[in-house]
CSV table of C-alpha atoms in Angstrom, one decimal:
chain,number,residue,atom,x,y,z
A,1,MET,CA,114.2,2.4,-24.5
A,2,ALA,CA,110.6,3.3,-23.8
A,3,ALA,CA,108.4,0.1,-22.3
A,4,LYS,CA,106.0,-1.7,-24.7
A,5,MET,CA,102.3,-0.9,-24.4
A,6,LYS,CA,100.5,-3.5,-22.7
A,7,ILE,CA,96.9,-4.5,-23.5
A,8,LEU,CA,94.6,-6.7,-21.6
A,9,ILE,CA,91.4,-8.0,-23.6
A,10,ILE,CA,88.8,-9.7,-21.2
A,11,GLN,CA,86.5,-12.1,-22.7
A,12,LYS,CA,85.6,-14.6,-20.1
A,13,LYS,CA,83.5,-17.1,-22.2
A,14,PHE,CA,82.2,-18.5,-24.4
A,15,MET,CA,84.1,-19.8,-27.2
A,16,GLY,CA,81.8,-18.2,-29.9
A,17,ASP,CA,82.6,-15.1,-28.1
A,18,VAL,CA,86.2,-15.3,-27.6
A,19,LEU,CA,86.4,-15.9,-31.5
A,20,VAL,CA,84.4,-13.0,-32.4
A,21,THR,CA,86.1,-10.8,-30.0
A,22,SER,CA,89.4,-11.7,-31.3
A,23,THR,CA,88.5,-9.6,-34.4
A,24,ILE,CA,89.7,-6.4,-32.6
A,25,LEU,CA,93.2,-8.2,-32.2
A,26,PRO,CA,94.5,-7.1,-35.9
A,27,LEU,CA,93.2,-3.6,-35.5
A,28,LEU,CA,94.8,-3.0,-32.3
A,29,LYS,CA,98.2,-4.4,-33.7
A,30,LYS,CA,97.9,-2.2,-36.6
A,31,LYS,CA,97.4,0.9,-34.5
A,32,TYR,CA,100.0,-0.3,-31.7
A,33,PRO,CA,102.3,-2.5,-33.7
A,34,ASP,CA,104.8,-2.8,-30.9
A,35,ALA,CA,102.1,-3.4,-28.1
A,36,GLU,CA,101.9,-6.6,-26.0
A,37,ILE,CA,98.4,-8.3,-26.1
A,38,SER,CA,97.2,-10.5,-23.6
A,39,ILE,CA,93.8,-12.3,-23.3
A,40,LEU,CA,92.0,-13.0,-19.9
A,41,LEU,CA,89.4,-15.9,-20.1
A,42,GLU,CA,88.5,-19.3,-18.9
A,43,GLN,CA,91.0,-22.1,-19.9
A,44,LYS,CA,88.5,-24.3,-21.4
A,45,HIS,CA,87.9,-21.7,-24.2
A,46,ALA,CA,91.6,-20.9,-24.9
A,47,GLN,CA,92.2,-23.4,-27.6
A,48,ILE,CA,90.4,-21.3,-30.1
A,49,LEU,CA,93.4,-18.9,-29.9
A,50,ILE,CA,96.2,-21.5,-30.5
A,51,GLY,CA,98.3,-20.1,-33.2
A,52,ASN,CA,96.8,-16.6,-33.4
A,53,PRO,CA,99.9,-14.3,-34.2
A,54,TYR,CA,98.3,-11.4,-32.6
A,55,VAL,CA,97.8,-12.9,-29.4
A,56,ASN,CA,101.2,-12.5,-27.1
A,57,ASN,CA,99.9,-14.0,-23.7
A,58,VAL,CA,97.0,-15.9,-22.5
A,59,ILE,CA,95.9,-15.5,-18.9
A,60,PHE,CA,93.5,-17.9,-17.1
A,61,PHE,CA,90.7,-16.8,-14.5
A,62,LYS,CA,91.7,-18.4,-11.0
A,63,ASP,CA,89.3,-19.9,-8.8
A,64,SER,CA,88.6,-16.5,-7.0
A,65,ILE,CA,88.6,-12.9,-8.3
A,66,PHE,CA,91.3,-12.0,-5.6
A,67,LYS,CA,93.8,-14.6,-7.1
A,68,THR,CA,92.8,-13.4,-10.7
A,69,LEU,CA,93.1,-9.5,-9.9
A,70,ALA,CA,96.6,-10.0,-8.0
A,71,GLU,CA,98.0,-11.6,-11.6
A,72,ILE,CA,96.4,-8.6,-13.6
A,73,LYS,CA,97.7,-5.9,-11.3
A,74,HIS,CA,101.1,-7.5,-11.4
A,75,GLN,CA,101.3,-7.2,-15.0
A,76,ASN,CA,100.9,-3.5,-15.0
A,77,PHE,CA,98.5,-3.1,-18.2
A,78,ASP,CA,98.3,0.6,-19.7
A,79,LEU,CA,94.7,-0.3,-21.5
A,80,VAL,CA,92.1,-2.6,-20.5
A,81,ILE,CA,89.2,-3.7,-23.1
A,82,ASP,CA,86.2,-5.6,-21.4
A,83,GLY,CA,84.4,-7.4,-23.9
A,84,TYR,CA,82.8,-9.4,-21.2
A,85,SER,CA,81.4,-6.5,-19.1
A,86,LYS,CA,80.0,-8.1,-16.2
A,87,ILE,CA,80.4,-7.3,-12.7
A,88,GLU,CA,83.4,-9.8,-11.9
A,89,THR,CA,85.2,-8.3,-15.1
A,90,GLY,CA,84.3,-4.7,-14.3
A,91,ILE,CA,85.9,-4.9,-11.0
A,92,ILE,CA,89.0,-6.5,-12.5
A,93,SER,CA,89.2,-3.5,-14.9
A,94,LEU,CA,88.7,-0.9,-12.5
A,95,LEU,CA,91.2,-2.2,-10.2
A,96,SER,CA,93.8,-3.5,-12.7
A,97,GLY,CA,95.9,-0.1,-12.5
A,98,ALA,CA,95.2,0.5,-16.2
A,99,LYS,CA,94.8,4.3,-17.0
A,100,THR,CA,92.4,3.3,-19.9
A,101,ARG,CA,89.6,1.1,-19.3
A,102,ILE,CA,86.9,0.6,-21.8
A,103,GLY,CA,83.9,-1.8,-21.5
A,104,PHE,CA,80.2,-2.1,-22.7
A,105,PHE,CA,77.8,0.3,-20.9
A,106,LYS,CA,75.3,-1.2,-18.2
A,107,LYS,CA,73.6,0.8,-15.5
A,108,TYR,CA,75.4,-1.5,-12.8
A,109,ASN,CA,78.8,-1.3,-14.4
A,110,GLN,CA,79.6,2.0,-16.1
A,111,PHE,CA,81.6,3.2,-13.2
A,112,PHE,CA,84.3,0.6,-13.7
A,113,TYR,CA,85.2,2.2,-17.0
A,114,ASN,CA,86.8,5.4,-18.3
A,115,PHE,CA,84.9,4.9,-21.5
A,116,PRO,CA,81.3,3.0,-21.1
A,117,ILE,CA,80.2,2.1,-24.7
A,118,LYS,CA,76.6,2.0,-25.5
A,119,ARG,CA,75.9,-0.7,-28.1
A,120,LYS,CA,74.3,0.3,-31.4
A,121,GLU,CA,71.2,-1.2,-32.6
A,122,ASN,CA,72.1,-1.3,-36.2
A,123,ALA,CA,75.3,-2.4,-37.9
A,124,ILE,CA,77.2,-0.8,-40.7
A,125,SER,CA,77.6,-3.8,-42.7
A,126,LYS,CA,75.4,-6.7,-43.1
A,127,ASN,CA,78.3,-9.1,-43.6
A,128,THR,CA,80.0,-8.3,-40.1
A,129,THR,CA,76.7,-8.0,-37.9
A,130,LEU,CA,76.2,-6.6,-34.7
A,131,GLY,CA,78.2,-9.6,-33.1
A,132,ILE,CA,81.6,-8.2,-34.3
A,133,GLU,CA,80.4,-4.6,-34.8
A,134,HIS,CA,79.8,-4.2,-31.1
A,135,ARG,CA,83.5,-5.5,-30.3
A,136,MET,CA,84.5,-2.8,-33.1
A,137,GLN,CA,82.9,-0.2,-31.1
A,138,LEU,CA,85.1,-1.0,-28.0
A,139,LEU,CA,88.2,0.5,-30.2
A,140,GLU,CA,86.2,4.0,-30.8
A,141,PRO,CA,87.9,5.7,-27.9
A,142,LEU,CA,91.0,4.7,-29.2
A,143,ASN,CA,90.2,6.4,-32.7
A,144,ILE,CA,90.5,3.0,-34.4
A,145,PRO,CA,88.0,3.5,-37.5
A,146,PHE,CA,85.7,0.7,-38.2
A,147,GLU,CA,86.8,-1.9,-40.7
A,148,GLU,CA,85.3,-5.1,-42.4
A,149,THR,CA,87.0,-7.6,-40.3
A,150,PHE,CA,86.2,-11.4,-39.3
A,151,PRO,CA,87.4,-14.0,-37.3
A,152,ASN,CA,89.9,-16.5,-38.2
A,153,THR,CA,90.9,-19.8,-36.6
A,154,TYR,CA,94.4,-20.8,-37.4
A,155,ILE,CA,95.3,-24.4,-37.8
A,156,LEU,CA,99.0,-25.7,-37.1
A,157,GLU,CA,100.6,-27.9,-39.7
A,158,GLU,CA,100.7,-30.8,-37.2
A,159,GLU,CA,97.3,-30.4,-36.6
A,160,LEU,CA,96.5,-30.9,-40.3
A,161,ARG,CA,98.6,-34.0,-40.3
A,162,ASN,CA,96.5,-35.5,-37.5
A,163,ALA,CA,93.5,-34.4,-38.9
A,164,ARG,CA,94.5,-36.4,-42.3
A,165,LYS,CA,95.3,-39.4,-40.1
A,166,ILE,CA,91.9,-39.3,-38.5
A,167,LEU,CA,90.3,-39.2,-41.5
A,168,SER,CA,92.5,-42.1,-42.7
A,169,GLU,CA,91.6,-43.9,-39.6
A,170,ASN,CA,88.1,-43.9,-41.0
A,171,GLY,CA,88.8,-44.8,-44.4
A,172,LEU,CA,88.2,-41.2,-45.7
A,173,SER,CA,90.6,-38.7,-47.2
A,174,GLU,CA,90.1,-34.8,-47.8
A,175,ASN,CA,89.3,-35.6,-51.4
A,176,ASP,CA,86.2,-37.2,-50.3
A,177,LYS,CA,82.8,-35.2,-50.2
A,178,LEU,CA,83.2,-34.6,-46.6
A,179,ILE,CA,80.1,-32.8,-44.8
A,180,MET,CA,80.6,-31.9,-41.2
A,181,ILE,CA,77.4,-31.6,-39.0
A,182,SER,CA,76.9,-29.5,-36.0
A,183,THR,CA,74.3,-32.0,-34.9
A,184,PHE,CA,73.2,-30.4,-31.6
A,185,GLY,CA,73.2,-27.0,-30.0
A,186,SER,CA,74.8,-26.0,-26.7
A,187,SER,CA,71.6,-26.4,-25.0
A,188,ALA,CA,68.1,-27.9,-25.7
A,189,GLU,CA,66.6,-24.5,-26.9
A,190,LYS,CA,69.7,-24.1,-29.2
A,191,THR,CA,69.1,-27.4,-31.0
A,192,TYR,CA,66.8,-27.9,-34.0
A,193,PRO,CA,64.2,-30.8,-33.4
A,194,ILE,CA,66.0,-34.2,-33.8
A,195,LYS,CA,63.4,-35.4,-36.0
A,196,TYR,CA,63.8,-32.3,-38.3
A,197,MET,CA,67.6,-32.8,-38.3
A,198,ALA,CA,67.1,-36.5,-39.4
A,199,LYS,CA,65.2,-35.2,-42.4
A,200,VAL,CA,68.0,-32.8,-43.1
A,201,LEU,CA,70.7,-35.6,-43.1
A,202,ASP,CA,68.4,-37.4,-45.4
A,203,TYR,CA,68.1,-34.5,-47.8
A,204,ILE,CA,71.8,-33.9,-47.8
A,205,VAL,CA,72.4,-37.6,-48.8
A,206,ASP,CA,69.5,-37.8,-51.5
A,207,PHE,CA,71.2,-34.4,-53.0
A,208,GLN,CA,74.8,-35.7,-52.6
A,209,PRO,CA,74.8,-39.6,-52.7
A,210,ASP,CA,78.4,-39.9,-52.6
A,211,SER,CA,79.0,-37.7,-49.5
A,212,LYS,CA,80.5,-38.7,-46.2
A,213,ILE,CA,78.6,-37.6,-43.1
A,214,LEU,CA,80.7,-36.4,-40.0
A,215,CYS,CA,78.5,-35.8,-37.0
A,216,ASN,CA,80.1,-33.5,-34.3
A,217,TYR,CA,78.7,-34.0,-30.9
A,218,LEU,CA,79.8,-34.0,-27.1
A,219,PRO,CA,80.2,-37.1,-25.2
A,220,SER,CA,77.2,-36.3,-23.5
A,221,GLN,CA,75.1,-36.1,-26.4
A,222,LYS,CA,75.9,-39.8,-27.6
A,223,GLU,CA,72.4,-40.8,-26.8
A,224,LEU,CA,70.6,-38.1,-28.6
A,225,PHE,CA,73.1,-38.9,-31.8
A,226,SER,CA,71.9,-42.7,-31.6
A,227,GLU,CA,68.1,-41.2,-31.7
A,228,ILE,CA,69.0,-39.3,-34.8
A,229,TYR,CA,70.7,-42.3,-36.5
A,230,GLN,CA,67.7,-44.5,-36.0
A,231,LEU,CA,65.5,-42.1,-37.4
A,232,VAL,CA,67.5,-41.4,-40.7
A,233,SER,CA,67.1,-43.8,-43.9
A,234,THR,CA,69.3,-46.8,-44.3
A,235,LYS,CA,71.0,-44.9,-47.1
A,236,THR,CA,71.8,-42.0,-44.8
A,237,GLN,CA,72.9,-44.5,-42.0
A,238,GLN,CA,75.5,-45.8,-44.6
A,239,ALA,CA,76.8,-42.3,-45.4
A,240,ILE,CA,77.4,-41.3,-41.7
A,241,VAL,CA,80.8,-42.2,-40.5
A,242,LYS,CA,79.4,-43.9,-37.4
A,243,ASP,CA,82.7,-44.1,-35.3
A,244,PHE,CA,84.0,-40.5,-36.2
A,245,ASP,CA,85.0,-38.7,-33.2
A,246,THR,CA,87.4,-35.6,-32.4
A,247,LYS,CA,88.9,-35.4,-29.0
A,248,ASN,CA,88.7,-31.6,-28.6
A,249,LEU,CA,88.2,-28.4,-30.3
A,250,ARG,CA,91.4,-28.3,-32.0
A,251,GLU,CA,90.9,-31.7,-33.7
A,252,PHE,CA,87.2,-30.8,-34.9
A,253,ALA,CA,88.7,-27.4,-36.2
A,254,ALA,CA,91.3,-29.2,-38.1
A,255,VAL,CA,89.1,-31.9,-39.4
A,256,THR,CA,86.5,-29.3,-40.3
A,257,SER,CA,89.0,-27.3,-42.5
A,258,LEU,CA,89.3,-30.3,-44.7
A,259,CYS,CA,85.6,-30.8,-45.3
A,260,LYS,CA,83.6,-29.2,-48.1
A,261,CYS,CA,80.9,-27.4,-45.8
A,262,LEU,CA,79.5,-27.8,-42.5
A,263,ILE,CA,75.7,-27.7,-41.9
A,264,GLY,CA,73.8,-27.4,-38.6
A,265,ASN,CA,72.9,-25.8,-35.4
A,266,GLU,CA,74.2,-22.2,-34.6
A,267,GLY,CA,77.1,-22.2,-31.9
A,268,GLY,CA,80.6,-22.6,-31.6
A,269,ALA,CA,80.9,-25.1,-34.2
A,270,THR,CA,79.4,-22.7,-37.1
A,271,ASN,CA,81.4,-20.0,-35.9
A,272,VAL,CA,84.5,-22.1,-36.1
A,273,SER,CA,83.5,-23.3,-39.7
A,274,LYS,CA,83.0,-19.5,-40.7
A,275,SER,CA,86.2,-18.6,-39.6
A,276,LEU,CA,88.1,-21.3,-41.4
A,277,LYS,CA,86.4,-19.8,-44.3
A,278,ILE,CA,84.4,-23.5,-44.9
A,279,PRO,CA,80.9,-22.7,-46.6
A,280,THR,CA,78.4,-23.0,-43.7
A,281,VAL,CA,74.7,-23.7,-43.2
A,282,THR,CA,73.6,-22.2,-40.0
A,283,LEU,CA,70.3,-22.9,-38.4
A,284,PHE,CA,69.2,-20.4,-35.8
A,285,SER,CA,67.0,-21.0,-33.0
A,286,PRO,CA,64.2,-18.5,-32.8
A,287,HIS,CA,65.5,-16.6,-29.8
A,288,ILE,CA,69.0,-15.8,-31.8
A,289,GLN,CA,68.9,-13.0,-34.0
A,290,LEU,CA,70.4,-13.0,-37.7
A,291,LYS,CA,71.5,-9.3,-37.1
A,292,ASP,CA,73.6,-10.3,-34.0
A,293,TRP,CA,75.4,-13.5,-35.2
A,294,ALA,CA,74.9,-14.3,-39.2
A,295,TRP,CA,78.4,-12.9,-39.9
A,296,SER,CA,80.0,-14.2,-43.0
A,297,SER,CA,83.2,-13.4,-44.8
A,298,GLN,CA,81.8,-15.3,-47.9
A,299,PRO,CA,78.3,-14.0,-48.1
A,300,ASP,CA,77.8,-15.6,-51.4
A,301,LEU,CA,78.4,-19.0,-50.0
A,302,ASP,CA,77.2,-19.1,-46.5
A,303,LEU,CA,73.7,-19.6,-45.7
A,304,PHE,CA,71.9,-18.6,-42.7
A,305,LEU,CA,68.2,-19.9,-42.0
A,306,HIS,CA,65.8,-18.7,-39.3
A,307,VAL,CA,62.3,-19.7,-38.5
A,308,ASN,CA,61.0,-16.0,-38.7
A,309,ASP,CA,62.3,-16.3,-42.5
A,310,PHE,CA,59.3,-18.8,-43.1
A,311,VAL,CA,57.1,-18.4,-40.1
A,312,ALA,CA,56.5,-14.6,-39.3
A,313,LYS,CA,56.9,-13.8,-35.6
A,314,SER,CA,57.2,-17.6,-34.4
A,315,LYS,CA,59.2,-18.4,-31.2
A,316,ASP,CA,58.9,-22.0,-31.4
A,317,TYR,CA,61.4,-24.4,-33.4
A,318,ALA,CA,58.8,-26.7,-34.1
A,319,ASP,CA,57.5,-24.4,-36.6
A,320,PHE,CA,60.8,-24.6,-38.5
A,321,LYS,CA,60.0,-27.6,-40.9
A,322,PRO,CA,62.9,-28.5,-43.0
A,323,ASP,CA,60.6,-28.8,-46.2
A,324,TYR,CA,60.7,-25.0,-46.0
A,325,PHE,CA,64.4,-24.8,-46.9
A,326,LYS,CA,64.8,-27.9,-48.9
A,327,ASN,CA,65.6,-26.1,-52.1
A,328,GLN,CA,68.0,-23.9,-50.7
A,329,LEU,CA,70.0,-26.7,-49.3
A,330,ARG,CA,70.1,-28.3,-52.4
A,331,GLU,CA,71.3,-25.1,-54.1
A,332,PHE,CA,73.9,-24.5,-51.4
A,333,LEU,CA,75.2,-28.1,-51.7
A,334,GLU,CA,75.4,-27.9,-55.7
A,335,LYS,CA,77.5,-24.7,-55.2
A,336,VAL,CA,80.0,-26.0,-52.7
A,337,ILE,CA,80.4,-29.6,-53.5
């Protein structure tokens, strides 16, 4: 009996990148139905893959490249697809022992791969955008044609039960008008100005007075949340579920799956929301381009907003005033709630 084909996907970080890279998994399984697919990534980003039916094994980066490489060599992979394509992962790809090695072309790493792929500049589909389609390009040497494919986050039944329990403990249920907020970005430059976000929250409550606002933020961002809370109106303060908290990504994803929509800063939260097919409003920081990350499997529902839609060539988040998209936000909420 012939041995199963063994495939390794490398995407060291970040959570949004891991999620987008997962779009190639069903296409690989379609081409190689009996293949065993493993993913190499940092342990803290692995939560997003729980429940994914296309992943057979998850391998974590060790504290040295030598330890990581030793485990990869031991696995005897036939095919390595390096979605991260930095020097470290290029070396791992080269020395993995795999006969077929695919990664993104860069001047300093092209020698690590049999097939160094040059990223294209224009997307085939407006819905998938370059963020997904660049990953699709990694399948071209395998003669796997482009398909419009989107990330999916899989929620387990016990996670849904726990999410309902979290809501109940906060006096809520999935029948309420629950709106999840991606309150802050992963960095200051990816965070919509706090005074503007406070105004957005006021708009939401003005448009949907019966809504309940769940603000998602990291423990390190608690002081920032307190600042926003003090800036919003009394009516908005009453709509915000102040003690709401989720312990990890899985709890956040499960609770978000019970919400009517998610609104906020582009990043992991908005990517998870879209992967759950929850209608999403994404606010993009000036240096992030819509053509790269504004992917949507529900283009009639999701709303993507960028400062350059309103102030041409601006690189300053301060130019992105909430009044500019007030009407669009109202229409979005009327459509999804």
